[in-house]
mmCIF file of C-alpha atoms in Angstrom:
data_model
loop_
_atom_site.group_PDB
_atom_site.id
_atom_site.type_symbol
_atom_site.label_atom_id
_atom_site.label_comp_id
_atom_site.label_asym_id
_atom_site.label_seq_id
_atom_site.Cartn_x
_atom_site.Cartn_y
_atom_site.Cartn_z
ATOM 1 C CA MET A 1 135.966 101.933 109.706
ATOM 2 C CA ASN A 2 133.573 103.055 112.512
ATOM 3 C CA THR A 3 130.740 100.825 113.546
ATOM 4 C CA ALA A 4 127.391 102.400 114.259
ATOM 5 C CA LEU A 5 126.761 102.901 117.933
ATOM 6 C CA ASP A 6 123.692 103.260 120.071
ATOM 7 C CA VAL A 7 125.522 105.285 122.737
ATOM 8 C CA VAL A 8 128.791 107.132 123.171
ATOM 9 C CA THR A 9 130.067 108.506 126.356
ATOM 10 C CA ILE A 10 133.193 110.427 127.678
ATOM 11 C CA GLY A 11 134.858 110.031 131.043
ATOM 12 C CA GLU A 12 137.548 108.852 133.394
ATOM 13 C CA ALA A 13 137.988 105.229 134.521
ATOM 14 C CA MET A 14 140.305 104.393 137.432
ATOM 15 C CA ALA A 15 141.658 101.257 138.868
ATOM 16 C CA MET A 16 139.897 100.651 142.177
ATOM 17 C CA PHE A 17 141.131 98.718 145.228
ATOM 18 C CA VAL A 18 138.334 97.706 147.581
ATOM 19 C CA ALA A 19 139.337 96.675 151.035
ATOM 20 C CA ARG A 20 138.287 93.180 152.068
ATOM 21 C CA GLU A 21 138.339 94.022 155.796
ATOM 22 C CA ALA A 22 135.871 96.501 157.255
ATOM 23 C CA GLY A 23 137.108 99.468 159.249
ATOM 24 C CA ASP A 24 139.759 102.169 158.715
ATOM 25 C CA LEU A 25 141.392 101.953 155.372
ATOM 26 C CA ALA A 26 144.737 102.499 157.175
ATOM 27 C CA THR A 27 144.418 99.045 158.789
ATOM 28 C CA ALA A 28 143.247 97.105 155.704
ATOM 29 C CA GLU A 29 145.792 94.674 154.429
ATOM 30 C CA HIS A 30 143.910 92.886 151.515
ATOM 31 C CA PHE A 31 142.229 94.478 148.526
ATOM 32 C CA ILE A 32 140.365 93.411 145.431
ATOM 33 C CA LYS A 33 141.147 95.191 142.219
ATOM 34 C CA ARG A 34 138.174 96.500 140.181
ATOM 35 C CA VAL A 35 137.534 99.228 137.669
ATOM 36 C CA ALA A 36 135.520 102.383 138.579
ATOM 37 C CA GLY A 37 134.177 105.460 136.910
ATOM 38 C CA ALA A 38 130.678 106.858 136.512
ATOM 39 C CA GLU A 39 130.538 106.968 132.724
ATOM 40 C CA LEU A 40 132.257 103.613 132.378
ATOM 41 C CA ASN A 41 129.678 102.132 134.814
ATOM 42 C CA VAL A 42 126.854 103.364 132.525
ATOM 43 C CA ALA A 43 128.657 102.116 129.467
ATOM 44 C CA THR A 44 129.028 98.711 131.137
ATOM 45 C CA GLY A 45 125.379 98.557 132.148
ATOM 46 C CA LEU A 46 124.163 99.516 128.636
ATOM 47 C CA ALA A 47 126.523 96.980 127.027
ATOM 48 C CA ARG A 48 125.229 94.162 129.207
ATOM 49 C CA LEU A 49 121.685 95.060 128.089
ATOM 50 C CA GLY A 50 122.753 94.537 124.512
ATOM 51 C CA LEU A 51 123.360 98.130 123.347
ATOM 52 C CA ARG A 52 126.391 99.024 121.145
ATOM 53 C CA VAL A 53 128.405 101.417 123.316
ATOM 54 C CA GLY A 54 131.574 103.529 122.720
ATOM 55 C CA TRP A 55 133.669 104.987 125.505
ATOM 56 C CA VAL A 56 136.011 107.882 124.815
ATOM 57 C CA SER A 57 138.862 108.596 127.263
ATOM 58 C CA ARG A 58 142.537 108.647 128.090
ATOM 59 C CA VAL A 59 144.475 106.121 130.156
ATOM 60 C CA GLY A 60 148.056 105.898 131.011
ATOM 61 C CA ALA A 61 150.471 103.613 129.215
ATOM 62 C CA ASP A 62 150.724 101.639 132.442
ATOM 63 C CA SER A 63 149.318 98.488 133.990
ATOM 64 C CA PHE A 64 146.249 100.264 135.306
ATOM 65 C CA GLY A 65 145.516 101.487 131.813
ATOM 66 C CA ARG A 66 145.880 98.027 130.311
ATOM 67 C CA PHE A 67 143.636 96.657 133.010
ATOM 68 C CA ILE A 68 140.896 99.220 132.069
ATOM 69 C CA LEU A 69 141.244 98.360 128.366
ATOM 70 C CA GLN A 70 140.968 94.653 129.224
ATOM 71 C CA GLN A 71 137.714 95.292 131.140
ATOM 72 C CA LEU A 72 136.287 97.266 128.173
ATOM 73 C CA ALA A 73 136.988 94.344 125.870
ATOM 74 C CA LYS A 74 135.459 91.941 128.343
ATOM 75 C CA GLU A 75 132.256 93.961 128.454
ATOM 76 C CA GLY A 76 132.112 94.449 124.703
ATOM 77 C CA ILE A 77 132.520 98.246 124.893
ATOM 78 C CA ASP A 78 134.110 99.865 121.863
ATOM 79 C CA SER A 79 137.478 101.519 122.849
ATOM 80 C CA GLN A 80 138.941 102.580 119.505
ATOM 81 C CA HIS A 81 138.931 106.117 120.740
ATOM 82 C CA VAL A 82 140.698 105.543 124.032
ATOM 83 C CA THR A 83 144.089 106.986 123.868
ATOM 84 C CA GLN A 84 147.082 105.476 125.812
ATOM 85 C CA ASP A 85 148.927 108.535 127.138
ATOM 86 C CA ALA A 86 152.599 107.860 127.762
ATOM 87 C CA SER A 87 153.077 111.182 129.570
ATOM 88 C CA HIS A 88 150.389 110.818 132.353
ATOM 89 C CA ALA A 89 149.346 108.022 134.582
ATOM 90 C CA THR A 90 145.971 106.255 134.999
ATOM 91 C CA GLY A 91 144.250 107.437 138.148
ATOM 92 C CA PHE A 92 143.257 104.989 140.942
ATOM 93 C CA GLN A 93 141.173 104.984 144.086
ATOM 94 C CA VAL A 94 140.968 103.073 147.319
ATOM 95 C CA LYS A 95 137.593 102.114 148.779
ATOM 96 C CA SER A 96 136.661 100.944 152.178
ATOM 97 C CA LEU A 97 134.405 97.895 152.867
ATOM 98 C CA ALA A 98 131.224 99.373 154.270
ATOM 99 C CA GLU A 99 128.910 97.543 156.682
ATOM 100 C CA ASN A 100 125.127 97.859 157.356
ATOM 101 C CA GLY A 101 124.430 99.793 154.195
ATOM 102 C CA THR A 102 126.464 102.826 154.976
ATOM 103 C CA ASP A 103 128.397 104.728 152.306
ATOM 104 C CA PRO A 104 132.005 103.558 151.961
ATOM 105 C CA ILE A 105 134.932 105.840 152.261
ATOM 106 C CA VAL A 106 136.761 106.491 148.919
ATOM 107 C CA GLU A 107 140.093 108.034 148.496
ATOM 108 C CA TYR A 108 141.068 109.288 145.042
ATOM 109 C CA PHE A 109 144.514 109.524 143.435
ATOM 110 C CA ARG A 110 143.691 111.233 140.158
ATOM 111 C CA LYS A 111 145.423 114.617 140.055
ATOM 112 C CA ASN A 112 147.003 115.201 136.613
ATOM 113 C CA SER A 113 145.744 111.862 135.502
ATOM 114 C CA ALA A 114 145.664 110.849 131.770
ATOM 115 C CA ALA A 115 141.866 111.438 131.665
ATOM 116 C CA SER A 116 142.247 114.922 132.964
ATOM 117 C CA HIS A 117 143.955 115.771 129.697
ATOM 118 C CA LEU A 118 140.961 114.992 127.647
ATOM 119 C CA SER A 119 140.377 117.841 125.174
ATOM 120 C CA LEU A 120 138.930 118.715 121.764
ATOM 121 C CA ALA A 121 141.630 116.643 120.183
ATOM 122 C CA ASP A 122 139.780 113.631 121.461
ATOM 123 C CA PHE A 123 136.692 114.531 119.512
ATOM 124 C CA SER A 124 136.205 112.571 116.295
ATOM 125 C CA PRO A 125 133.051 113.872 114.543
ATOM 126 C CA ASP A 126 132.582 110.610 112.479
ATOM 127 C CA TYR A 127 132.779 108.469 115.643
ATOM 128 C CA PHE A 128 130.403 110.516 117.751
ATOM 129 C CA LEU A 129 127.964 111.027 114.957
ATOM 130 C CA SER A 130 127.800 107.202 114.345
ATOM 131 C CA ALA A 131 125.910 107.085 117.671
ATOM 132 C CA ARG A 132 122.365 107.995 118.157
ATOM 133 C CA HIS A 133 122.792 109.085 121.732
ATOM 134 C CA LEU A 134 125.410 110.824 123.948
ATOM 135 C CA HIS A 135 125.512 110.242 127.729
ATOM 136 C CA LEU A 136 127.564 112.647 129.864
ATOM 137 C CA THR A 137 128.105 113.207 133.583
ATOM 138 C CA GLY A 138 129.465 116.068 135.738
ATOM 139 C CA VAL A 139 132.452 113.990 136.761
ATOM 140 C CA ALA A 140 134.138 114.385 133.401
ATOM 141 C CA ALA A 141 133.097 118.019 133.373
ATOM 142 C CA ALA A 142 135.036 118.618 136.577
ATOM 143 C CA LEU A 143 138.343 116.966 135.466
ATOM 144 C CA SER A 144 139.844 120.023 133.733
ATOM 145 C CA VAL A 145 139.011 123.016 131.629
ATOM 146 C CA SER A 146 139.837 121.133 128.515
ATOM 147 C CA SER A 147 137.703 118.123 129.426
ATOM 148 C CA LEU A 148 134.776 120.516 130.175
ATOM 149 C CA GLU A 149 135.255 122.154 126.716
ATOM 150 C CA LEU A 150 135.140 118.691 125.122
ATOM 151 C CA LEU A 151 131.834 117.829 126.759
ATOM 152 C CA HIS A 152 130.287 121.110 125.627
ATOM 153 C CA HIS A 153 131.485 120.539 122.100
ATOM 154 C CA ALA A 154 130.237 116.952 121.914
ATOM 155 C CA SER A 155 126.929 117.901 123.315
ATOM 156 C CA ARG A 156 126.470 120.788 120.849
ATOM 157 C CA VAL A 157 127.434 118.769 117.799
ATOM 158 C CA MET A 158 125.203 115.857 118.781
ATOM 159 C CA LYS A 159 122.267 118.099 119.397
ATOM 160 C CA GLU A 160 122.831 119.887 116.079
ATOM 161 C CA ALA A 161 122.739 116.594 114.304
ATOM 162 C CA GLY A 162 119.400 115.663 115.909
ATOM 163 C CA LYS A 163 120.823 113.138 118.387
ATOM 164 C CA THR A 164 119.637 112.867 121.972
ATOM 165 C CA VAL A 165 121.743 113.732 124.967
ATOM 166 C CA SER A 166 121.419 112.634 128.636
ATOM 167 C CA PHE A 167 123.187 114.204 131.477
ATOM 168 C CA ASP A 168 123.716 113.037 135.117
ATOM 169 C CA PRO A 169 125.176 115.885 137.193
ATOM 170 C CA ASN A 170 127.006 113.468 139.483
ATOM 171 C CA LEU A 171 128.303 116.359 141.561
ATOM 172 C CA ARG A 172 131.871 116.195 142.786
ATOM 173 C CA PRO A 173 132.419 119.495 144.693
ATOM 174 C CA VAL A 174 135.937 118.658 145.625
ATOM 175 C CA LEU A 175 136.979 118.769 141.929
ATOM 176 C CA TRP A 176 135.642 122.311 141.377
ATOM 177 C CA PRO A 177 137.287 125.594 142.408
ATOM 178 C CA ASN A 178 134.059 126.598 144.201
ATOM 179 C CA LYS A 179 130.320 125.891 144.420
ATOM 180 C CA ALA A 180 129.339 128.860 142.178
ATOM 181 C CA GLU A 181 131.513 127.619 139.336
ATOM 182 C CA MET A 182 130.223 124.110 139.723
ATOM 183 C CA VAL A 183 126.581 125.197 139.620
ATOM 184 C CA LYS A 184 127.220 127.469 136.574
ATOM 185 C CA GLN A 185 129.000 124.860 134.497
ATOM 186 C CA ILE A 186 126.847 121.892 135.441
ATOM 187 C CA ASN A 187 123.693 123.882 134.602
ATOM 188 C CA GLN A 188 125.011 124.887 131.301
ATOM 189 C CA LEU A 189 125.581 121.216 130.394
ATOM 190 C CA ALA A 190 122.142 120.304 131.847
ATOM 191 C CA PHE A 191 120.457 122.946 129.601
ATOM 192 C CA GLN A 192 122.042 121.233 126.517
ATOM 193 C CA SER A 193 120.673 117.851 127.454
ATOM 194 C CA ASP A 194 117.358 116.235 126.383
ATOM 195 C CA TRP A 195 117.156 113.946 129.530
ATOM 196 C CA PHE A 196 118.408 115.236 132.895
ATOM 197 C CA LEU A 197 118.944 112.796 135.770
ATOM 198 C CA PRO A 198 119.743 114.619 139.074
ATOM 199 C CA GLY A 199 119.299 113.301 142.588
ATOM 200 C CA LEU A 200 117.040 115.444 144.774
ATOM 201 C CA LYS A 201 119.942 116.898 146.794
ATOM 202 C CA GLU A 202 121.735 117.685 143.627
ATOM 203 C CA GLY A 203 118.670 119.487 142.258
ATOM 204 C CA ILE A 204 118.330 121.500 145.365
ATOM 205 C CA CYS A 205 122.023 122.456 145.204
ATOM 206 C CA LEU A 206 121.888 123.420 141.539
ATOM 207 C CA THR A 207 118.588 125.327 141.478
ATOM 208 C CA GLY A 208 117.728 126.460 145.077
ATOM 209 C CA ALA A 209 114.355 124.870 144.642
ATOM 210 C CA THR A 210 113.223 122.307 147.228
ATOM 211 C CA SER A 211 110.491 120.320 145.545
ATOM 212 C CA PRO A 212 110.956 117.825 142.695
ATOM 213 C CA GLU A 213 108.413 119.592 140.603
ATOM 214 C CA ALA A 214 110.143 123.051 141.008
ATOM 215 C CA ILE A 215 113.477 121.563 140.198
ATOM 216 C CA ALA A 216 112.091 119.829 137.114
ATOM 217 C CA ASP A 217 110.310 123.119 135.995
ATOM 218 C CA PHE A 218 113.620 124.966 136.209
ATOM 219 C CA TYR A 219 115.232 122.714 133.659
ATOM 220 C CA LEU A 220 112.198 122.237 131.514
ATOM 221 C CA ASN A 221 112.045 126.068 131.176
ATOM 222 C CA HIS A 222 115.599 125.907 129.773
ATOM 223 C CA GLY A 223 114.725 123.434 127.052
ATOM 224 C CA VAL A 224 115.274 120.092 128.735
ATOM 225 C CA LYS A 225 112.598 117.604 127.566
ATOM 226 C CA ILE A 226 112.546 115.022 130.433
ATOM 227 C CA VAL A 227 113.733 115.475 134.029
ATOM 228 C CA MET A 228 113.965 112.315 136.147
ATOM 229 C CA ILE A 229 114.862 112.982 139.821
ATOM 230 C CA LYS A 230 116.120 110.215 142.094
ATOM 231 C CA THR A 231 114.441 110.730 145.423
ATOM 232 C CA GLY A 232 116.168 108.123 147.490
ATOM 233 C CA ALA A 233 113.846 105.944 149.651
ATOM 234 C CA ASP A 234 110.881 107.420 147.992
ATOM 235 C CA GLY A 235 111.951 106.174 144.501
ATOM 236 C CA ALA A 236 112.014 108.715 141.714
ATOM 237 C CA TRP A 237 109.939 111.495 140.170
ATOM 238 C CA TYR A 238 109.646 112.682 136.617
ATOM 239 C CA LYS A 239 108.204 115.435 134.612
ATOM 240 C CA THR A 240 108.338 116.117 130.784
ATOM 241 C CA ALA A 241 107.978 119.038 128.491
ATOM 242 C CA ASN A 242 104.606 117.646 127.577
ATOM 243 C CA ASP A 243 103.526 118.117 131.232
ATOM 244 C CA GLU A 244 103.508 114.348 131.923
ATOM 245 C CA GLN A 245 104.620 113.850 135.567
ATOM 246 C CA GLY A 246 104.427 111.317 138.363
ATOM 247 C CA ALA A 247 106.195 109.530 141.230
ATOM 248 C CA VAL A 248 107.591 106.032 140.644
ATOM 249 C CA PRO A 249 107.973 103.813 143.709
ATOM 250 C CA PRO A 250 111.243 102.513 144.901
ATOM 251 C CA VAL A 251 112.347 98.861 144.687
ATOM 252 C CA PHE A 252 113.025 97.640 148.160
ATOM 253 C CA VAL A 253 115.902 95.361 148.934
ATOM 254 C CA GLU A 254 116.570 93.176 151.973
ATOM 255 C CA LYS A 255 120.203 94.225 152.342
ATOM 256 C CA VAL A 256 122.240 97.053 151.038
ATOM 257 C CA VAL A 257 125.753 95.919 150.353
ATOM 258 C CA ASP A 258 127.436 98.918 148.526
ATOM 259 C CA THR A 259 125.644 102.234 147.808
ATOM 260 C CA VAL A 260 128.269 103.388 145.244
ATOM 261 C CA GLY A 261 126.958 103.009 141.667
ATOM 262 C CA ALA A 262 123.243 103.249 142.435
ATOM 263 C CA GLY A 263 122.901 106.480 140.412
ATOM 264 C CA ASP A 264 124.724 104.946 137.439
ATOM 265 C CA GLY A 265 122.409 101.992 137.697
ATOM 266 C CA PHE A 266 119.454 104.355 137.458
ATOM 267 C CA ALA A 267 120.987 106.000 134.458
ATOM 268 C CA THR A 268 121.569 102.701 132.811
ATOM 269 C CA GLY A 269 117.947 101.694 133.234
ATOM 270 C CA ALA A 270 116.386 105.006 132.276
ATOM 271 C CA VAL A 271 118.607 105.684 129.232
ATOM 272 C CA SER A 272 118.257 102.133 127.891
ATOM 273 C CA ALA A 273 114.515 102.131 128.193
ATOM 274 C CA LEU A 274 114.053 105.514 126.510
ATOM 275 C CA LEU A 275 116.266 104.414 123.689
ATOM 276 C CA GLU A 276 114.052 101.402 123.347
ATOM 277 C CA GLY A 277 111.044 103.744 122.962
ATOM 278 C CA LYS A 278 109.413 102.970 126.297
ATOM 279 C CA GLU A 279 107.243 105.451 128.147
ATOM 280 C CA VAL A 280 109.002 107.712 130.649
ATOM 281 C CA ALA A 281 107.376 106.090 133.672
ATOM 282 C CA GLN A 282 108.612 102.769 132.403
ATOM 283 C CA ALA A 283 112.065 104.135 131.921
ATOM 284 C CA VAL A 284 112.119 105.568 135.513
ATOM 285 C CA LEU A 285 110.870 102.216 136.957
ATOM 286 C CA ARG A 286 113.688 100.365 135.146
ATOM 287 C CA GLY A 287 116.096 102.985 136.501
ATOM 288 C CA ASN A 288 114.866 102.283 139.977
ATOM 289 C CA ARG A 289 115.121 98.419 139.437
ATOM 290 C CA ILE A 290 118.667 98.554 138.148
ATOM 291 C CA GLY A 291 119.680 100.979 140.855
ATOM 292 C CA ALA A 292 118.334 98.599 143.455
ATOM 293 C CA MET A 293 120.247 95.716 141.879
ATOM 294 C CA ALA A 294 123.457 97.671 141.866
ATOM 295 C CA ILE A 295 123.439 98.278 145.637
ATOM 296 C CA GLN A 296 123.083 94.587 146.489
ATOM 297 C CA VAL A 297 126.588 93.703 145.214
ATOM 298 C CA GLN A 298 130.088 94.796 146.263
ATOM 299 C CA GLY A 299 131.597 96.925 143.520
ATOM 300 C CA ASP A 300 130.679 99.931 141.439
ATOM 301 C CA ASN A 301 129.286 97.990 138.391
ATOM 302 C CA GLU A 302 129.276 94.322 139.418
ATOM 303 C CA GLY A 303 125.532 94.407 140.068
ATOM 304 C CA LEU A 304 124.460 95.735 136.808
ATOM 305 C CA PRO A 305 122.403 93.073 135.008
ATOM 306 C CA THR A 306 122.398 91.459 131.690
ATOM 307 C CA ARG A 307 119.177 91.442 129.703
ATOM 308 C CA ASN A 308 118.308 88.008 130.976
ATOM 309 C CA GLN A 309 118.972 89.036 134.571
ATOM 310 C CA LEU A 310 116.834 92.117 134.270
ATOM 311 C CA ARG A 311 113.637 89.924 133.960
ATOM 312 C CA GLU A 312 111.188 92.758 133.444
ATOM 313 C CA PRO A 313 107.444 91.961 133.771
#
């Protein structure tokens, strides 16, 4: 019997090996095993804040797949609709140890992975409709044609049922056949969402507009209700269908350890706050705060806080 959820999400998780020595990955000899994946990062962040979260995916019937399932259980994320695929392997990635706040190098080994075979067969209406919110990203959209079809279907069903949908474009150009197809498909998913969370560079790529307000207007004119744009060192900017808008200052940190996962931290904060009924400005501020916490720790989701660690004013 399904348990009512606050949030359900769909995506790929991979085993991740993080080098313990800085420099070229070719010379690294020691690695730490972690779990990675944009949607799983957000699911982890939301679960740590006390929300009931379900994650839908496919993993291989292998040690990496079992490792991911163990991590889901550890975080209290519902995995009853994660399929163990005996025909395809779990993807993995290798990540460099970055220094001085620079972006790490990440090499992916995910072609023909179990998660790339996500399809409409993985959609359980009862399970999805037990949640009040659906969170999607452009990573799962890029995995395969069948995965993209699943995301469109899930979004459409949830919207028709009066649920809310958030979408982080999380652009991965290397996974798409070309830029034009990426822009087309990502924008179609964005138009179906209630809350859209691009970075400024992503917004420029997707719309051709150069200012946060022009980017936001593009999506608001297509039915999106709230657009929250990550503007890097400037913090974030938002605009709503009710014409509320404003800049939210960044949260400064003394030392940037690992930039990967900052956007997932922002999504965790913004989505959780909106689901709690907070004002949009408060939601964006929480997004900035959790994003800042995420970059101070090595790992994609290790810095995402519990409710007690969040310590909001």
